[in-house]
Coordinates of C-alpha atoms and ligand atoms in Angstrom, one line a residue:
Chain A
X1 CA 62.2 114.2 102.1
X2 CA 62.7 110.7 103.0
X3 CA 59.9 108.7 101.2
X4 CA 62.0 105.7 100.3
X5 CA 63.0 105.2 103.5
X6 CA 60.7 102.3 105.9
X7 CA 62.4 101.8 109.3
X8 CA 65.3 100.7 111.2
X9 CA 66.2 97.3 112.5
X10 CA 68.6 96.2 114.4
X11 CA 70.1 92.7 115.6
X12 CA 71.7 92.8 118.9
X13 CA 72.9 89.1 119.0
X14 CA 76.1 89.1 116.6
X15 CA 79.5 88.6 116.4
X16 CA 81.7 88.7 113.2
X17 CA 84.8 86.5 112.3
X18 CA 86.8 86.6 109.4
X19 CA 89.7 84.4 108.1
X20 CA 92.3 86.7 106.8
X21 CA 95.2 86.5 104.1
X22 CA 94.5 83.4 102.3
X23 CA 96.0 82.2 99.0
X24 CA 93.2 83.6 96.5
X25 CA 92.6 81.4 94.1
X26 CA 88.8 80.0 92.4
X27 CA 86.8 78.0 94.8
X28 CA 88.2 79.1 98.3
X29 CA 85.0 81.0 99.0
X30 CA 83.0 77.5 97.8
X31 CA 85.1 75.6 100.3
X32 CA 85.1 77.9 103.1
X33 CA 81.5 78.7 103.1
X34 CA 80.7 75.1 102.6
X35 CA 82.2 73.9 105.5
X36 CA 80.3 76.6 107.4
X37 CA 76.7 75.7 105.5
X38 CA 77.6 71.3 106.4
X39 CA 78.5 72.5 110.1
X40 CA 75.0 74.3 109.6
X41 CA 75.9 77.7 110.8
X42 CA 73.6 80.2 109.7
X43 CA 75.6 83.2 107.9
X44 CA 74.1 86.3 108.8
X45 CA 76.6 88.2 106.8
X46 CA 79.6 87.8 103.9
X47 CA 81.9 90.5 103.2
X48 CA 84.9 90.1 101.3
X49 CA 85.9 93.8 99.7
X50 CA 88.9 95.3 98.2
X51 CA 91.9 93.5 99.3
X52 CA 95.7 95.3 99.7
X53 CA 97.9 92.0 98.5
X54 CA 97.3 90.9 95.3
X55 CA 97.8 86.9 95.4
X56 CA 95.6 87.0 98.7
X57 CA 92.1 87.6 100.0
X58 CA 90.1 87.5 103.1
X59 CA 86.5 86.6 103.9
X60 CA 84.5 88.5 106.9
X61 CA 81.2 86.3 108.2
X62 CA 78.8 87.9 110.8
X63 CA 76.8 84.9 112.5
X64 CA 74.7 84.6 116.0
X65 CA 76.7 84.9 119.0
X66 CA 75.5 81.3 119.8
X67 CA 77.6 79.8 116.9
X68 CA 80.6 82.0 117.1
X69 CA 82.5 80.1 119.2
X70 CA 81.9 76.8 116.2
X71 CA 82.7 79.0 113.8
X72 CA 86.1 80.0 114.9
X73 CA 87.0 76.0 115.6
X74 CA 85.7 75.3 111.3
X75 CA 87.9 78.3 109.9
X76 CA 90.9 77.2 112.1
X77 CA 90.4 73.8 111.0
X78 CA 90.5 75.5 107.3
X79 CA 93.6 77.8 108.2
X80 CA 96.1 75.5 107.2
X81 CA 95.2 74.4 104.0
X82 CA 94.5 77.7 102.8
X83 CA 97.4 79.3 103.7
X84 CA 95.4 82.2 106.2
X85 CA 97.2 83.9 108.3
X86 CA 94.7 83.9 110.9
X87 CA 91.1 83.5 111.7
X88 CA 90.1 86.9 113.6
X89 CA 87.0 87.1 115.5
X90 CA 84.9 90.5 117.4
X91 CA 82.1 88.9 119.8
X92 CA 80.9 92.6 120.3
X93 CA 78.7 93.2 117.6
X94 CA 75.4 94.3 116.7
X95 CA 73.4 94.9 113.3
X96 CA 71.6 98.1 112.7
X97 CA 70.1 98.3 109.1
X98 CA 68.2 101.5 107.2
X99 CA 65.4 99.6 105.4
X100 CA 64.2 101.7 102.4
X101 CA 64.3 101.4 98.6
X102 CA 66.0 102.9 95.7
X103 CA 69.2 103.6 98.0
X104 CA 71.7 102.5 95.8
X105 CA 72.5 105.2 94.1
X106 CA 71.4 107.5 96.7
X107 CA 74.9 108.4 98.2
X108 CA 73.4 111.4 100.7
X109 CA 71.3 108.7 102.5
X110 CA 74.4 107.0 103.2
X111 CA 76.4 109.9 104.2
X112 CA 73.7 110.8 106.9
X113 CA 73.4 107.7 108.6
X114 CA 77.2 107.2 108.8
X115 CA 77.5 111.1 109.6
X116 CA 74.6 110.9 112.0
X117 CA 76.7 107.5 113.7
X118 CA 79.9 109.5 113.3
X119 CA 78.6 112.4 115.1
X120 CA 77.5 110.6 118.0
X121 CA 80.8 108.9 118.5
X122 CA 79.4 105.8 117.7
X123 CA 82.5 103.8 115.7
X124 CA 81.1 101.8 113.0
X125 CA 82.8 98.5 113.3
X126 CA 81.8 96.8 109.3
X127 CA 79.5 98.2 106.7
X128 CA 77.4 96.9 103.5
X129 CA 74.8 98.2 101.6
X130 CA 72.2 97.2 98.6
X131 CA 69.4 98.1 97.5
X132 CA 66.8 98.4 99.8
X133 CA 69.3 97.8 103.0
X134 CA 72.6 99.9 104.6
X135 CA 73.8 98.1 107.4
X136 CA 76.0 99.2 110.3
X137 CA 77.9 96.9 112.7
X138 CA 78.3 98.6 115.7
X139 CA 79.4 97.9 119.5
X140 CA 76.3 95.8 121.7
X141 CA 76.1 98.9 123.7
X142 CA 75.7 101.2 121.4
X143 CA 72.7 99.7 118.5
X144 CA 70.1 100.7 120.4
X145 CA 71.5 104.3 120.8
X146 CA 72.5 104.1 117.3
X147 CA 69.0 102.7 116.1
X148 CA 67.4 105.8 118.0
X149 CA 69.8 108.4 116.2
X150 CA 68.9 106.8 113.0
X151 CA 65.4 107.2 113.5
X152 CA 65.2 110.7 114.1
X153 CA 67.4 111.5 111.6
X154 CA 65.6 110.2 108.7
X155 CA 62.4 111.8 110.9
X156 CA 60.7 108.8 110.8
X157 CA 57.6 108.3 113.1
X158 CA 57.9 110.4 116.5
X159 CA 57.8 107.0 118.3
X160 CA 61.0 104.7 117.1
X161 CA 59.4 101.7 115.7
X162 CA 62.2 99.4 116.1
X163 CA 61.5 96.4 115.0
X164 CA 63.9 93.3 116.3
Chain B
X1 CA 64.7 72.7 95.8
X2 CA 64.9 76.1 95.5
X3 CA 61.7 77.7 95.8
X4 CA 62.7 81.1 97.4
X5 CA 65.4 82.0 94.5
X6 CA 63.8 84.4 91.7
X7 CA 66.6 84.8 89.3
X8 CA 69.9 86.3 88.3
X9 CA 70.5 89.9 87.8
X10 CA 74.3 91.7 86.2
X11 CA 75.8 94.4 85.4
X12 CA 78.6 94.5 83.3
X13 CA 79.3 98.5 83.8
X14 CA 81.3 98.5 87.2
X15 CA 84.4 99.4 88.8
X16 CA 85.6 98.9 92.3
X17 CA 87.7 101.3 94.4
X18 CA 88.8 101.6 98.0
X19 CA 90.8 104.3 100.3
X20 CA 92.9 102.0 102.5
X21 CA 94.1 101.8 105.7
X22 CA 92.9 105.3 107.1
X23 CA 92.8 106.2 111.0
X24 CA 89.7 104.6 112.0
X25 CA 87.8 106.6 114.2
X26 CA 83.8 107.8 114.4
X27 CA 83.3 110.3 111.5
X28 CA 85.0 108.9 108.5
X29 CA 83.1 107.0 107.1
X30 CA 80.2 109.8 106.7
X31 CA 83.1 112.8 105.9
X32 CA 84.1 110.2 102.9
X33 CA 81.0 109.0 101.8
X34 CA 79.7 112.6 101.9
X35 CA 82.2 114.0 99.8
X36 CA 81.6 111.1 96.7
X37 CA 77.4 112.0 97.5
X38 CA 78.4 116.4 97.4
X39 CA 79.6 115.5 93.9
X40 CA 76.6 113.5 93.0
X41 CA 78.7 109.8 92.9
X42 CA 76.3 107.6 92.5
X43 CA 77.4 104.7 94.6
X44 CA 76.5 101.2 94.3
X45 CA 78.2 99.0 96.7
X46 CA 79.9 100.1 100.0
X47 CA 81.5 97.6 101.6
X48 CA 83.7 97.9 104.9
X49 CA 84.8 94.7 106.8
X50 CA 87.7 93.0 108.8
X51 CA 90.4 94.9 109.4
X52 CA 93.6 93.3 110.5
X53 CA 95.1 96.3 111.8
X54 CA 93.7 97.5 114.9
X55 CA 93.3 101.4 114.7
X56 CA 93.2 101.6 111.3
X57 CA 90.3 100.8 108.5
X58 CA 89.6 100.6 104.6
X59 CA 86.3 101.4 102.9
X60 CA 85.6 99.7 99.1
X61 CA 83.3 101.3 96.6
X62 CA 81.4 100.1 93.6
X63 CA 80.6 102.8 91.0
X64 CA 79.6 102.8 87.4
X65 CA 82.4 102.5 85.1
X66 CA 81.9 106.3 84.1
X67 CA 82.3 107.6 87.4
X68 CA 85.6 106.1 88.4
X69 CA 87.9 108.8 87.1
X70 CA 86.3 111.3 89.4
X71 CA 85.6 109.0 92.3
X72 CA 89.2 108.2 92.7
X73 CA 90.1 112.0 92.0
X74 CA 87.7 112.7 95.2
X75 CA 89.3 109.5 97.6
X76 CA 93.0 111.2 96.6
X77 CA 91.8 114.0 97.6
X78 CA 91.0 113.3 101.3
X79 CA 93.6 110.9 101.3
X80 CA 96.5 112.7 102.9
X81 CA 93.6 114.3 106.0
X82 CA 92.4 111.0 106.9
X83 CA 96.0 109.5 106.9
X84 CA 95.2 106.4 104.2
X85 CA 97.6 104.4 102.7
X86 CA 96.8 104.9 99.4
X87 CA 93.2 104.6 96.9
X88 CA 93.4 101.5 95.1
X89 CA 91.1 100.9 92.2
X90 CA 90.0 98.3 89.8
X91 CA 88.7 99.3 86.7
X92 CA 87.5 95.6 85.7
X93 CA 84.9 94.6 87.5
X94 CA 80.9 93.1 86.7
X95 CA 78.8 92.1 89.5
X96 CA 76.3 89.3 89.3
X97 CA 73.9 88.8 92.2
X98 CA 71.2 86.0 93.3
X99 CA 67.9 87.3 93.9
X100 CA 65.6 85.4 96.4
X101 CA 64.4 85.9 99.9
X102 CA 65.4 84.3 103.0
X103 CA 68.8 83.9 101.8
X104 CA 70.2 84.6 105.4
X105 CA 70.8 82.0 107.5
X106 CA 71.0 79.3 104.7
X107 CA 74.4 79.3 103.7
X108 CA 74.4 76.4 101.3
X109 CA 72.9 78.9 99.0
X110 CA 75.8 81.0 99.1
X111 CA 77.9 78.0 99.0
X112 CA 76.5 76.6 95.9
X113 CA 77.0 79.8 93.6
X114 CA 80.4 80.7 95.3
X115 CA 81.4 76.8 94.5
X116 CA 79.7 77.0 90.8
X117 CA 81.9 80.0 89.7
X118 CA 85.0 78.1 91.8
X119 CA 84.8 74.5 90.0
X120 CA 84.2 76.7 86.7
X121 CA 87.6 78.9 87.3
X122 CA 85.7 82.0 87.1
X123 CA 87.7 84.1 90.5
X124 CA 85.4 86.4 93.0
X125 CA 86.7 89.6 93.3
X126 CA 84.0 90.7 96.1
X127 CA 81.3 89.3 97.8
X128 CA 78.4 91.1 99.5
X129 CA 75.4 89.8 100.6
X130 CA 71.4 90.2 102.0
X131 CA 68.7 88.7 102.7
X132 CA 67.5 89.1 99.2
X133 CA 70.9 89.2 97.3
X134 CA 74.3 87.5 96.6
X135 CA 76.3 89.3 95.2
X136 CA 79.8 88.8 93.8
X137 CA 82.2 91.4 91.6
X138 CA 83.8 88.9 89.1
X139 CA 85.6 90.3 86.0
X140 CA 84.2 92.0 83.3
X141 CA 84.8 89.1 80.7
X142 CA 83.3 86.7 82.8
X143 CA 80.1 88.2 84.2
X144 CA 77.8 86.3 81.5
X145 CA 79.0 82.8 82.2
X146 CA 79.0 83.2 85.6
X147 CA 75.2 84.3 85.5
X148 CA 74.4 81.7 83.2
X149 CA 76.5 78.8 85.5
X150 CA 74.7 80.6 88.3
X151 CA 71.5 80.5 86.5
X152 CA 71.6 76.4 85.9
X153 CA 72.8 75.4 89.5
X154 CA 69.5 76.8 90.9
X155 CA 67.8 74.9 88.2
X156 CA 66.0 78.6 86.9
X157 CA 64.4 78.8 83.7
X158 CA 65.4 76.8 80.8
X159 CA 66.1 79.8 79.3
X160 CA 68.1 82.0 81.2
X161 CA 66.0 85.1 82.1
X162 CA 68.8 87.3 82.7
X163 CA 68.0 90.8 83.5
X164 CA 70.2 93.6 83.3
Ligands
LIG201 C1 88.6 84.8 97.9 C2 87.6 83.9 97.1 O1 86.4 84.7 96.9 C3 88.1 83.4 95.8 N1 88.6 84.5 95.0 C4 87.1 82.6 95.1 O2 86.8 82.9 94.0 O3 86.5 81.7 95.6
LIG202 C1 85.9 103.3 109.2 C2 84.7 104.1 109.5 O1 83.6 103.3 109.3 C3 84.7 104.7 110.9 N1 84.9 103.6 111.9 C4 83.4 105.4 111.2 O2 82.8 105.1 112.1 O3 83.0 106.3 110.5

């Protein structure tokens, strides 16, 4: 029922910061994401979806917990010059990814993972999907509950094979 | 230079729309994303990140071009129940993605290609991105320069190999 579907992982070691309500204009995410890359921070993930103000944009980054706390001092040091309103951070956060193929277009697979998540009372905190990946960013105390639910749910093997 | 970068992929035939501001509690995002797959939506991109308000959330979908009409019928529809501020759509949108592998972690990747369409005035309307994949929604009209801008910073074929 599930044949495109490998296996769960999950990342317990995140954190997610975004700087929010900048003037949008050609080249802000170039600048911001350079100073991250010349800092070498390694971006786990970038997010930047539909955004209410028209003029204005934000950018969402997950990274390691390790380099959260640099990453919040090179987006304030941007914050000016942009014209943000603020750089927001969440230290409690953790990955868990479906790993599969063909689920782009594949809407149900997404509905039961969130549903199964939903269910559960685990809150999903950010999402983003492709191709061969639909990933959750959860509370740290809940991905490994959430990795478990995920597992059975997409009956993959009796033994949760959660790879790190 | 860039030895883990395989090429450039678009497609021209996309639309982006998102239900905003909803109450954000566990559950939503599966009774929504359930109700595009019930009516067989095929969904390409979901995208959920920052939120600036605390209790509330927005969710952004990519869909083919074709399906937009119905997808925003189905958003409206749940609108009032999960209290959102409205359904926003965006009718032109293109997304043209970097394929490679390890593309986590090294952010001057994603800098270089978000700085290529920036000093080339070509505007990002989304990012999303992978370990495999950047990908960025740009405007219809501009989707083919950006791939072939894209295509020459990472020093790909002489010719572009762009596959749809
Ligand atoms: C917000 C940011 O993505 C901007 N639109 C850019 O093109 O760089
Ligand atoms: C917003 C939506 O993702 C919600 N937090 C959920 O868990 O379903």
């Amino acid at each position: 029922i599930f044949r495109n579907i490998s296996g769960v992982v999950m990342d317990e070691d995140q954190a997610s910061v975004a700087i929010m309500d900048f003037l949008d204009k050609p080249g802000v995410a170039g600048t911001i994401t350079k100073a991250l890359a010349d800092n070498n921070i390694a971006i786990d993930m970038i997010m930047q979806s539909f955004h209410p103000t028209v003029g204005h944009n934000s950018i969402t980054f997950t990274v390691h917990d390790s380099d959260l706390k640099q990453t919040i001092e090179i987006l304030n040091g941007l914050k000016e010059e942009m014209g943000a309103k603020e750089v927001a951070a969440d230290p409690d956060c953790a990955k868990v990814s479906l790993i599969g193929a063909g689920l782009s277009g594949q809407p149900s697979i997404a509905a039961l993972l969130f549903s199964t998540l939903g269910k559960n009372g685990i809150n999903i905190k950010m999402i983003a999907t492709s191709e061969m990946k639909i990933t959750c960013v959860v509370r740290k105390n809940e991905v490994k509950k959430a990795a478990t639910l995920i597992h059975s749910a997409f009956e993959l093997d009796k033994e949760p094979q959660i790879l790190a």
